[in-house]
mmCIF file of C-alpha atoms in Angstrom:
data_model
loop_
_atom_site.group_PDB
_atom_site.id
_atom_site.type_symbol
_atom_site.label_atom_id
_atom_site.label_comp_id
_atom_site.label_asym_id
_atom_site.label_seq_id
_atom_site.Cartn_x
_atom_site.Cartn_y
_atom_site.Cartn_z
ATOM 1 C CA MET A 1 42.200 1.332 -19.899
ATOM 2 C CA GLN A 2 43.012 -2.227 -19.283
ATOM 3 C CA HIS A 3 40.859 -4.747 -17.480
ATOM 4 C CA ASP A 4 42.872 -4.867 -14.237
ATOM 5 C CA ALA A 5 43.090 -1.111 -14.021
ATOM 6 C CA PHE A 6 39.334 -0.751 -14.558
ATOM 7 C CA ILE A 7 38.381 -3.214 -11.904
ATOM 8 C CA GLY A 8 41.062 -1.777 -9.564
ATOM 9 C CA GLN A 9 39.616 1.648 -9.926
ATOM 10 C CA VAL A 10 36.016 0.412 -9.262
ATOM 11 C CA GLN A 11 37.330 -1.521 -6.221
ATOM 12 C CA ALA A 12 39.156 1.557 -4.866
ATOM 13 C CA ARG A 13 36.429 4.154 -5.568
ATOM 14 C CA ALA A 14 33.568 2.010 -4.354
ATOM 15 C CA ARG A 15 35.615 1.017 -1.264
ATOM 16 C CA LEU A 16 35.041 -2.715 -1.913
ATOM 17 C CA ASP A 17 36.879 -5.368 -0.003
ATOM 18 C CA SER A 18 37.721 -7.608 -2.994
ATOM 19 C CA ARG A 19 38.319 -7.573 -6.753
ATOM 20 C CA GLY A 20 35.503 -10.146 -6.987
ATOM 21 C CA SER A 21 33.075 -7.695 -5.575
ATOM 22 C CA ALA A 22 34.378 -4.978 -8.003
ATOM 23 C CA GLU A 23 33.813 -7.470 -10.856
ATOM 24 C CA ALA A 24 30.388 -8.292 -9.633
ATOM 25 C CA PHE A 25 29.274 -4.680 -9.361
ATOM 26 C CA THR A 26 30.817 -3.837 -12.697
ATOM 27 C CA ARG A 27 29.014 -6.723 -14.393
ATOM 28 C CA ALA A 28 25.704 -5.882 -12.668
ATOM 29 C CA THR A 29 25.909 -2.172 -13.571
ATOM 30 C CA LEU A 30 26.828 -2.831 -17.168
ATOM 31 C CA GLU A 31 24.229 -5.450 -17.694
ATOM 32 C CA THR A 32 21.604 -3.168 -16.308
ATOM 33 C CA VAL A 33 22.812 -0.229 -18.603
ATOM 34 C CA ALA A 34 22.571 -2.535 -21.557
ATOM 35 C CA GLU A 35 18.892 -3.273 -20.684
ATOM 36 C CA ARG A 36 18.186 0.509 -20.754
ATOM 37 C CA ILE A 37 19.909 1.610 -23.941
ATOM 38 C CA ASN A 38 19.581 0.694 -27.687
ATOM 39 C CA PRO A 39 21.722 -2.136 -28.934
ATOM 40 C CA ASP A 40 23.776 0.051 -31.372
ATOM 41 C CA LEU A 41 24.757 2.297 -28.495
ATOM 42 C CA ALA A 42 25.448 -0.755 -26.268
ATOM 43 C CA ASP A 43 27.904 -2.003 -28.944
ATOM 44 C CA ASP A 44 29.631 1.347 -29.066
ATOM 45 C CA LEU A 45 30.045 1.289 -25.275
ATOM 46 C CA ALA A 46 31.289 -2.369 -25.271
ATOM 47 C CA ALA A 47 33.779 -1.563 -28.056
ATOM 48 C CA GLN A 48 35.485 1.065 -25.912
ATOM 49 C CA LEU A 49 35.980 -1.231 -22.921
ATOM 50 C CA PRO A 50 38.399 -4.058 -22.289
ATOM 51 C CA GLN A 51 37.002 -7.195 -23.934
ATOM 52 C CA GLU A 52 36.206 -9.023 -20.644
ATOM 53 C CA ILE A 53 34.268 -6.020 -19.372
ATOM 54 C CA GLY A 54 32.551 -5.221 -22.745
ATOM 55 C CA GLU A 55 31.179 -8.750 -22.726
ATOM 56 C CA ASN A 56 28.932 -7.728 -19.855
ATOM 57 C CA VAL A 57 27.227 -5.331 -22.179
ATOM 58 C CA ARG A 58 27.125 -7.492 -25.204
ATOM 59 C CA ARG A 59 25.549 -10.472 -23.509
ATOM 60 C CA VAL A 60 22.434 -8.409 -22.702
ATOM 61 C CA THR A 61 21.917 -6.571 -25.875
ATOM 62 C CA ASP A 62 20.139 -9.527 -27.608
ATOM 63 C CA GLN A 63 17.425 -9.207 -24.990
ATOM 64 C CA TYR A 64 16.848 -5.495 -25.588
ATOM 65 C CA ASP A 65 13.201 -4.405 -25.299
ATOM 66 C CA PRO A 66 12.737 -0.880 -26.582
ATOM 67 C CA THR A 67 9.426 -0.534 -24.644
ATOM 68 C CA GLU A 68 11.125 -1.192 -21.403
ATOM 69 C CA ARG A 69 11.845 2.161 -19.561
ATOM 70 C CA PHE A 70 13.023 2.550 -16.025
ATOM 71 C CA GLY A 71 14.589 5.204 -13.834
ATOM 72 C CA GLN A 72 17.085 5.357 -11.038
ATOM 73 C CA ASP A 73 15.161 3.364 -8.389
ATOM 74 C CA GLU A 74 14.590 0.363 -10.762
ATOM 75 C CA PHE A 75 18.151 0.661 -12.021
ATOM 76 C CA VAL A 76 19.612 0.395 -8.476
ATOM 77 C CA ASP A 77 17.203 -2.487 -7.632
ATOM 78 C CA ARG A 78 18.434 -4.411 -10.656
ATOM 79 C CA VAL A 79 22.044 -3.777 -9.904
ATOM 80 C CA ALA A 80 21.536 -4.889 -6.167
ATOM 81 C CA ALA A 81 19.786 -8.086 -7.379
ATOM 82 C CA ARG A 82 22.501 -8.937 -9.857
ATOM 83 C CA ALA A 83 25.244 -8.263 -7.392
ATOM 84 C CA HIS A 84 23.478 -9.851 -4.452
ATOM 85 C CA ALA A 85 23.808 -6.603 -2.437
ATOM 86 C CA ASP A 86 21.759 -4.144 -0.556
ATOM 87 C CA ARG A 87 20.449 -1.028 -2.384
ATOM 88 C CA SER A 88 22.834 1.314 -0.640
ATOM 89 C CA GLN A 89 25.946 -0.588 -1.534
ATOM 90 C CA ALA A 90 24.656 -1.158 -5.084
ATOM 91 C CA SER A 91 23.926 2.552 -5.528
ATOM 92 C CA TYR A 92 27.423 3.610 -4.364
ATOM 93 C CA ALA A 93 29.230 0.911 -6.360
ATOM 94 C CA ALA A 94 27.226 1.638 -9.519
ATOM 95 C CA ARG A 95 28.131 5.320 -9.242
ATOM 96 C CA ALA A 96 31.806 4.378 -9.033
ATOM 97 C CA VAL A 97 31.406 2.135 -12.094
ATOM 98 C CA PHE A 98 29.971 5.115 -14.004
ATOM 99 C CA GLU A 99 32.797 7.370 -12.862
ATOM 100 C CA VAL A 100 35.325 4.915 -14.251
ATOM 101 C CA LEU A 101 33.347 4.430 -17.466
ATOM 102 C CA ASP A 102 33.643 8.169 -17.970
ATOM 103 C CA GLU A 103 37.455 7.917 -17.786
ATOM 104 C CA ALA A 104 37.710 4.725 -19.841
ATOM 105 C CA THR A 105 35.551 5.730 -22.779
ATOM 106 C CA VAL A 106 35.513 8.642 -25.241
ATOM 107 C CA ASN A 107 32.176 10.459 -25.828
ATOM 108 C CA VAL A 108 30.059 7.336 -25.605
ATOM 109 C CA MET A 109 28.863 7.989 -22.029
ATOM 110 C CA THR A 110 27.451 11.318 -23.209
ATOM 111 C CA LYS A 111 25.360 9.439 -25.776
ATOM 112 C CA VAL A 112 24.376 6.819 -23.185
ATOM 113 C CA ARG A 113 23.129 9.513 -20.855
ATOM 114 C CA GLY A 114 21.216 11.197 -23.604
ATOM 115 C CA GLY A 115 18.829 8.255 -23.757
ATOM 116 C CA LEU A 116 18.239 8.033 -19.972
ATOM 117 C CA PRO A 117 15.517 9.733 -17.913
ATOM 118 C CA GLU A 118 16.716 12.775 -15.943
ATOM 119 C CA ASP A 119 16.797 11.031 -12.522
ATOM 120 C CA LEU A 120 19.045 8.168 -13.854
ATOM 121 C CA ARG A 121 21.192 10.674 -15.850
ATOM 122 C CA ARG A 122 21.849 12.667 -12.672
ATOM 123 C CA PHE A 123 22.650 9.339 -10.938
ATOM 124 C CA THR A 124 25.229 8.416 -13.484
ATOM 125 C CA LEU A 125 26.952 11.738 -13.042
ATOM 126 C CA ALA A 126 27.001 11.718 -9.211
ATOM 127 C CA GLY A 127 30.251 9.724 -9.022
ATOM 128 C CA SER A 128 31.649 7.977 -6.000
ATOM 129 C CA ARG A 129 31.341 11.083 -3.928
ATOM 130 C CA GLY A 130 27.636 11.649 -4.604
ATOM 131 C CA GLY A 131 24.732 10.848 -2.210
ATOM 132 C CA THR A 132 22.644 7.700 -2.449
#
């Protein structure tokens, strides 16, 4: 999937009013995912994304702390803070990003989910139609 198509899908599914908002939520979601998964897996994820989008993952992997663990609530809080949005909007947009990631990558999201706690794993599977 190309960069413009990826961002366009996030914008449409998250019902965002601008491509800039879609870019911000995509960046915020991927940076937060990169904080939660090991660097090798983050590299695998980044490699399957358009370069501009994959850079959102790569820039965070140098700061990986294997002792840091957090679930859905902290994940959404971090996305909201990074995107300068409220929790409800961040939750909805992040789920849309995960939905597009599932379509844009091959098998890597299954591996990503395998390292997440159950609440966050369910969240990543909820899609843009799931509840907050």
